[in-house]
XYZ file of N, CA and C in Angstrom:
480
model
N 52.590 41.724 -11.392
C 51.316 41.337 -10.819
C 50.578 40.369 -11.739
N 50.295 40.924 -12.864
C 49.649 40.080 -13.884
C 50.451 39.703 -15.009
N 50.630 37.892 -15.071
C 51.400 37.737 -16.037
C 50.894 36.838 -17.669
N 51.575 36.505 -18.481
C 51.279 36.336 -19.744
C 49.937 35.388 -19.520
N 50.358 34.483 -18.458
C 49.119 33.404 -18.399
C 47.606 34.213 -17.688
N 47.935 35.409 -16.845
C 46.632 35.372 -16.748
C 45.667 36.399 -17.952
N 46.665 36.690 -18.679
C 45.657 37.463 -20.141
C 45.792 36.304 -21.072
N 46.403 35.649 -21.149
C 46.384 34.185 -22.034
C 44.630 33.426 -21.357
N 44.339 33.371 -19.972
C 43.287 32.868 -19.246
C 42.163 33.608 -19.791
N 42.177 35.104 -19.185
C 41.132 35.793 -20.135
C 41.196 35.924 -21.326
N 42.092 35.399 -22.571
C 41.600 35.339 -23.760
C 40.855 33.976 -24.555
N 41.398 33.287 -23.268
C 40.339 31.902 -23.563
C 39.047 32.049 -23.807
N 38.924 32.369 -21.666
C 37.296 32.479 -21.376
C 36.813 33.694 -21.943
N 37.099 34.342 -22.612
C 36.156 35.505 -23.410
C 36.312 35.053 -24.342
N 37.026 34.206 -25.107
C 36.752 33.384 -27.016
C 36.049 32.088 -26.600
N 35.808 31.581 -25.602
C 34.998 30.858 -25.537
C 33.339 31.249 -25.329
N 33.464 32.460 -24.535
C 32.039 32.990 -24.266
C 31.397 33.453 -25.896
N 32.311 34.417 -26.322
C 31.844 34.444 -27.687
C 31.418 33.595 -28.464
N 32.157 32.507 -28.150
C 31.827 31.269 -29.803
C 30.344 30.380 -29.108
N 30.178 30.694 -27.554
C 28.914 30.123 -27.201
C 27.724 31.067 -27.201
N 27.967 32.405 -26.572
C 26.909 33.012 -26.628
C 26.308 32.976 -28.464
N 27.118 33.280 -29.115
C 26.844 33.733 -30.510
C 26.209 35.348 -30.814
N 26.285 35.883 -29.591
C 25.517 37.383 -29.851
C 26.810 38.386 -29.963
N 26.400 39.009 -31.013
C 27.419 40.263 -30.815
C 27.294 41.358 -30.598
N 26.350 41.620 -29.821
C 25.982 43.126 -29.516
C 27.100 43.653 -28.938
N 26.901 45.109 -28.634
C 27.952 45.834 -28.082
C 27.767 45.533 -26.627
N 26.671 45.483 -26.096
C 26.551 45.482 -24.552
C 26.656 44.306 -23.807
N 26.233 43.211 -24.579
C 26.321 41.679 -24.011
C 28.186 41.658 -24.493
N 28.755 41.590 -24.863
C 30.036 41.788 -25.229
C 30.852 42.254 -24.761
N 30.669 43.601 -24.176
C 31.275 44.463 -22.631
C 31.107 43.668 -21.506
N 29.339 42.906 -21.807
C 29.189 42.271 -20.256
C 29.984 41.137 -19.775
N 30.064 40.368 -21.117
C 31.205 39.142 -21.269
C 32.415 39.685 -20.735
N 32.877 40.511 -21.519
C 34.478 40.954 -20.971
C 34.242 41.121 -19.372
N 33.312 41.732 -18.918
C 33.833 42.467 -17.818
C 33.612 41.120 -16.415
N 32.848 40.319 -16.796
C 32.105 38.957 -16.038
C 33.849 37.971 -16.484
N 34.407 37.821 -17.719
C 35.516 37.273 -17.731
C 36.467 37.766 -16.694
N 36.639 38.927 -17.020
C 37.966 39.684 -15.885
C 37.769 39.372 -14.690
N 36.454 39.327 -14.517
C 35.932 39.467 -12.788
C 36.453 37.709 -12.236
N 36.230 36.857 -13.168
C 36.396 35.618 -12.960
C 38.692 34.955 -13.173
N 38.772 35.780 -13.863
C 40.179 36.053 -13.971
C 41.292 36.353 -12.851
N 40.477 37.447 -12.127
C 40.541 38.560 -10.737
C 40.620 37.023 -9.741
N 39.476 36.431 -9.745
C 38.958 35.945 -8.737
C 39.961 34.406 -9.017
N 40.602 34.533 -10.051
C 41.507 33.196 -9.784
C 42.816 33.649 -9.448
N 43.137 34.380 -10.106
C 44.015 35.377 -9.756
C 44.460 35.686 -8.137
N 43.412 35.446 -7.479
C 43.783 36.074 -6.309
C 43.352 34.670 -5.200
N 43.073 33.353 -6.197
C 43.203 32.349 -5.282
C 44.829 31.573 -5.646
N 45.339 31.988 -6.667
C 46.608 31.385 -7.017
C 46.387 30.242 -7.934
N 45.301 30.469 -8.701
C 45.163 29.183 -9.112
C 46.034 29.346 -11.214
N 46.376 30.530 -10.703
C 47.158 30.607 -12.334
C 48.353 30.704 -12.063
N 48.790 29.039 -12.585
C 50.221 28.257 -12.804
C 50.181 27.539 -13.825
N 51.516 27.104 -13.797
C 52.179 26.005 -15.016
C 50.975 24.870 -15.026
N 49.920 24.199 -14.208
C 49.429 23.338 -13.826
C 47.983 23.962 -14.145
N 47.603 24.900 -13.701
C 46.120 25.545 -13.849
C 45.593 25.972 -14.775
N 47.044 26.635 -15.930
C 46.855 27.152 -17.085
C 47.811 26.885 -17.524
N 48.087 25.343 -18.227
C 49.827 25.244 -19.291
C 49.723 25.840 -20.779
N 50.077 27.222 -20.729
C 50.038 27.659 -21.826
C 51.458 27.214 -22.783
N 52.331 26.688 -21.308
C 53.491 26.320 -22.402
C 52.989 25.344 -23.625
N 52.204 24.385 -23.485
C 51.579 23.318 -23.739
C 50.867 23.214 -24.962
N 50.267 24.941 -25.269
C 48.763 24.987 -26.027
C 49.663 24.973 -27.474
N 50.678 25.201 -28.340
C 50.860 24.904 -29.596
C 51.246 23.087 -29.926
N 51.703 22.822 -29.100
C 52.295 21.342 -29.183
C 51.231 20.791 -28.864
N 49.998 21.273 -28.462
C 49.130 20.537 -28.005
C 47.858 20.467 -29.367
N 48.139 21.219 -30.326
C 47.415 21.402 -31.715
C 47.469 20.210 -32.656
N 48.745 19.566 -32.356
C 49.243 18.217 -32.941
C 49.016 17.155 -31.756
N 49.387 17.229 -31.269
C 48.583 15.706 -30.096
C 47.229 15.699 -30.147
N 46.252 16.667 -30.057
C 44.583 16.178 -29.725
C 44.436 15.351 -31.124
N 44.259 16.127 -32.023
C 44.235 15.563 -33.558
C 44.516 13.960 -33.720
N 46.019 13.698 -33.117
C 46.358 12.539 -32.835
C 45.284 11.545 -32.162
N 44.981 11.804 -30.831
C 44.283 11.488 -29.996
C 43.035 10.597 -30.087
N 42.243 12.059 -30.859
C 41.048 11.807 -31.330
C 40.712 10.825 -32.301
N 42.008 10.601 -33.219
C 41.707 9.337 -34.120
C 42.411 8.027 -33.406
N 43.191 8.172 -32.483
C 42.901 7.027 -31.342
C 42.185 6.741 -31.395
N 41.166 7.479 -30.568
C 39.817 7.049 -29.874
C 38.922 6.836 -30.712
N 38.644 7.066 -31.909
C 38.113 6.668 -33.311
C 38.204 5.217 -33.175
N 39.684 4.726 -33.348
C 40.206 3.493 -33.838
C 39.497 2.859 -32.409
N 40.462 3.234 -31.509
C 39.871 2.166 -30.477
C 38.262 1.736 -30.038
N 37.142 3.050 -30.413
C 35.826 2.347 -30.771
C 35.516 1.549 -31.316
N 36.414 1.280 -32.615
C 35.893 0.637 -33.185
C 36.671 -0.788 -33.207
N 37.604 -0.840 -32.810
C 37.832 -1.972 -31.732
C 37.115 -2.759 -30.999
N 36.905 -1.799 -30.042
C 36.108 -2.112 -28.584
C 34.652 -2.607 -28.829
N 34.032 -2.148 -30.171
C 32.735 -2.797 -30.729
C 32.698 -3.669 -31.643
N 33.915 -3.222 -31.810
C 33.844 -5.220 -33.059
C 34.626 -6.404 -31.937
N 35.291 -6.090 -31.049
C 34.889 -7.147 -29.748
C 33.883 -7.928 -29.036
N 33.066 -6.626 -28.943
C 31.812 -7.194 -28.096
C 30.702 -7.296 -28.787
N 30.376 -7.115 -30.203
C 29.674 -7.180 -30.960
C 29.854 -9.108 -31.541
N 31.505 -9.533 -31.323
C 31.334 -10.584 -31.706
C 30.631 -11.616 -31.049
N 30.314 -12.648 -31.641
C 29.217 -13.522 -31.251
C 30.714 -14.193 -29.972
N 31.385 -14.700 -30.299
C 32.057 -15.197 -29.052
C 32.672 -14.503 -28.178
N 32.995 -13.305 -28.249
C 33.120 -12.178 -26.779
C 34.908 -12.367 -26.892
N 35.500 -11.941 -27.642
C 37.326 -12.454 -27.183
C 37.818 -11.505 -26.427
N 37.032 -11.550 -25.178
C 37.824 -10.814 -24.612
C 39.119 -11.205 -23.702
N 39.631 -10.359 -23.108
C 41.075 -11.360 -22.255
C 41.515 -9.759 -21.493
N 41.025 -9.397 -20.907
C 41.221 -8.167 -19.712
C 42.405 -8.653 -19.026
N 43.055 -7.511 -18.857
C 44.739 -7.748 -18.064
C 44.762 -6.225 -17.201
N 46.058 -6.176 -16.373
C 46.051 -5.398 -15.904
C 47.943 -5.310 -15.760
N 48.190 -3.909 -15.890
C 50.186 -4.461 -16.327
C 50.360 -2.719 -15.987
N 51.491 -2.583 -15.671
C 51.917 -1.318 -15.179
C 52.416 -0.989 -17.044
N 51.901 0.651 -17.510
C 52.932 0.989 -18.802
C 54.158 2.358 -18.138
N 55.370 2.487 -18.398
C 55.943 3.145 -18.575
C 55.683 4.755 -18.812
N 55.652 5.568 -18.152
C 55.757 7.015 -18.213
C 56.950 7.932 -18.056
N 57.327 8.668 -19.627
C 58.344 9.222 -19.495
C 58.179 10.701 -19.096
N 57.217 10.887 -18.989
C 56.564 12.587 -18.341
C 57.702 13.084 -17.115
N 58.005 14.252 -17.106
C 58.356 14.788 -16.169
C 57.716 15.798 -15.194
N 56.501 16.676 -16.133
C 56.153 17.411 -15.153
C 54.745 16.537 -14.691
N 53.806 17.339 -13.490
C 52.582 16.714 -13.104
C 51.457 16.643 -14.276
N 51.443 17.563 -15.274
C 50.261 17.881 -15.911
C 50.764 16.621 -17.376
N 52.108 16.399 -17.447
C 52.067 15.735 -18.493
C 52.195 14.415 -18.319
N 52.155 14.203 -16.734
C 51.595 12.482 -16.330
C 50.037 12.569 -15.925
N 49.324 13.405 -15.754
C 48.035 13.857 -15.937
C 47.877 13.779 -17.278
N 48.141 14.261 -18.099
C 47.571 14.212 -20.137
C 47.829 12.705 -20.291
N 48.781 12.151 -19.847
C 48.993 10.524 -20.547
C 47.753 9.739 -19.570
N 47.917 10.436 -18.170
C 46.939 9.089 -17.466
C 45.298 9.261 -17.967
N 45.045 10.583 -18.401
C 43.773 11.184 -19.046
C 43.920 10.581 -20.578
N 44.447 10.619 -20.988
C 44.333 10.023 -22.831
C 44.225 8.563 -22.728
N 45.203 7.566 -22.063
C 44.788 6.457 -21.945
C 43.656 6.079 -21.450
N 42.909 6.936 -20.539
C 41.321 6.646 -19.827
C 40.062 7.045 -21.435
N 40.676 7.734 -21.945
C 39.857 8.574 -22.994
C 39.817 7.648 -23.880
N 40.839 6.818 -24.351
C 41.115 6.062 -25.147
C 39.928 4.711 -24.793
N 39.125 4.405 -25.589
C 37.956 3.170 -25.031
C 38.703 1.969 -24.776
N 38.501 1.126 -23.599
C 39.101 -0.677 -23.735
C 40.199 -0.198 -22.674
N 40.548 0.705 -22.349
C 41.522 0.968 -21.066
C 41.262 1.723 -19.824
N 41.559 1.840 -19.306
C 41.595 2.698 -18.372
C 42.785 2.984 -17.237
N 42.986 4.012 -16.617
C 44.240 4.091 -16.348
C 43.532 4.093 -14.440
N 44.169 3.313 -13.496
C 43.910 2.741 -12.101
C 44.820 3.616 -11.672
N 46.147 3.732 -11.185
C 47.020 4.430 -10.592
C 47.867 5.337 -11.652
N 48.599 6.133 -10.565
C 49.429 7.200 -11.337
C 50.799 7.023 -10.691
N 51.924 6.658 -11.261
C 53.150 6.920 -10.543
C 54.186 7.703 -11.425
N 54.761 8.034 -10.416
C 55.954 8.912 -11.281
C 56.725 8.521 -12.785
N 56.710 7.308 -12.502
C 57.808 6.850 -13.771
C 56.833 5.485 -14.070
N 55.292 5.696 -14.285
C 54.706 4.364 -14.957
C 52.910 4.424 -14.252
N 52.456 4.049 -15.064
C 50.780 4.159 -15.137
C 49.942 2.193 -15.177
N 49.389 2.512 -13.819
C 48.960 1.139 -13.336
C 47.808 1.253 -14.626
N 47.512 0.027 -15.434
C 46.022 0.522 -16.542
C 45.386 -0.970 -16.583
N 44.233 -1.220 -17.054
C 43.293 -2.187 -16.793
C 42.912 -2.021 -18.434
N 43.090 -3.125 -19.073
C 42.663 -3.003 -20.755
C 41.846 -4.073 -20.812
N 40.685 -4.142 -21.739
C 39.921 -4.880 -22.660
C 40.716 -6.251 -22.938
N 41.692 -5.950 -23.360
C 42.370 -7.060 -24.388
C 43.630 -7.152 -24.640
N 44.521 -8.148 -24.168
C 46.154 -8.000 -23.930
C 46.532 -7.022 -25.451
N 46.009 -6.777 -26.678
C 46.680 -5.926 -27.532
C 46.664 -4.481 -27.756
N 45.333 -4.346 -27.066
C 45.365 -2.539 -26.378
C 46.670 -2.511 -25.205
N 46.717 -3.535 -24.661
C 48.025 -2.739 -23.347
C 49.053 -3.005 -23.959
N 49.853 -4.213 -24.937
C 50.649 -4.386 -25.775
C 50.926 -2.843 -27.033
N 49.575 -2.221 -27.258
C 49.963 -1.370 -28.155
C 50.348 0.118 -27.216
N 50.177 0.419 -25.856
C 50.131 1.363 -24.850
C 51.840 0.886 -24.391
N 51.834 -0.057 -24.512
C 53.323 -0.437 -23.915
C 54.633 -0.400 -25.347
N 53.811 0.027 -26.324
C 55.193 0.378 -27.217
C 55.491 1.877 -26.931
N 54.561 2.611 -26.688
C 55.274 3.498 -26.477
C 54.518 4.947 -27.148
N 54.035 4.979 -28.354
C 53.702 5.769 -29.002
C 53.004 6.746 -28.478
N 51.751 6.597 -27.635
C 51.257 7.864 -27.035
C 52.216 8.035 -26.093
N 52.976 8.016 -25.234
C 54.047 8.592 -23.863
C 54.657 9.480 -24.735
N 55.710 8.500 -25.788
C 55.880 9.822 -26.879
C 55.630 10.586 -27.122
N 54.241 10.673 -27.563
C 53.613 11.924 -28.084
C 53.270 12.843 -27.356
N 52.815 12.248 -26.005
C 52.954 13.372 -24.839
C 54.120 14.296 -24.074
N 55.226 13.230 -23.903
C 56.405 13.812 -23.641
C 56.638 15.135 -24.967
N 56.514 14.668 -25.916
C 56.746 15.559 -26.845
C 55.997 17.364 -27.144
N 54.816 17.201 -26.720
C 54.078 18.037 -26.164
C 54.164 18.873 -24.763
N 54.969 17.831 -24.148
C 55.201 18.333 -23.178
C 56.490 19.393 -22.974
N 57.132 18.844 -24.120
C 58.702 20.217 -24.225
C 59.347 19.431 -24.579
N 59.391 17.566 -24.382
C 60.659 17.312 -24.410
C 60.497 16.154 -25.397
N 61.161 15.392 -26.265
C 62.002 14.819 -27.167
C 61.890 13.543 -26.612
């Protein structure tokens, strides 16, 4: 009936309630648990806990990609503002299909979501085997088209 992912679900949303509420009483703490379960129950019984709703396969490999990510999106700010900050504007916007080696849905979802996250791109369509994207500047889609984040996602994703 109940499997690893849906106590993996409630150990989220009750370590998340904790680290927001900040109270630790005994009774607000029961109330959390029991308001988590109830919300657990209630997904539980719409089907919404799957490989897709909750990829717990995902959550250790996924400790090393955000990290990654995030200093992407570091770099590419500061890109994207020493562009338009310059007095002559170099910009040169393109639009070019990149390559997706993802196999399942959620890990052509993480690449089409990281490239949008990533500033100076954005990702337009989703296809099975390649991601329609709209960049700032032919060397953001030049650096999306070597390859390195698909990598890193595929890799997260299970596979090599």
């Amino acid at each position: 009936m109940f499997s690893a992912r849906t106590f993996s679900l409630f150990a989220v949303l009750y370590g998340i309630w904790l680290l927001l509420s900040g109270i630790y009483e005994p009774f607000l703490m029961i109330v959390g648990a029991v308001v988590c379960a109830i919300v657990v129950m209630i997904a539980h019984r719409m089907d919404t806990i799957d490989h897709e709703g909750h990829p717990i396969q995902m959550s250790w490999r996924a400790l090393t990609y955000y990290p990654w990510l995030f200093g992407q999106i570091i770099v590419s700010n500061y890109t994207v503002a020493r562009v338009i900050l310059s007095p002559s504007l170099p910009i040169t916007p393109v639009s070019s299909m990149v390559p997706a080696g993802q196999k399942t849905d959620v890990g052509l979802v993480t690449f089409a979501n990281s490239i949008t996250l990533t500033p100076g791109t954005v990702s337009l369509s989703v296809f099975p085997d390649r991601i329609h994207v709209h960049a700032l500047s032919r060397a953001g889609l030049e650096e999306l088209k070597k390859g390195e984040m698909n990598r890193r996602v595929c890799q997260m994703e299970g596979r090599q």
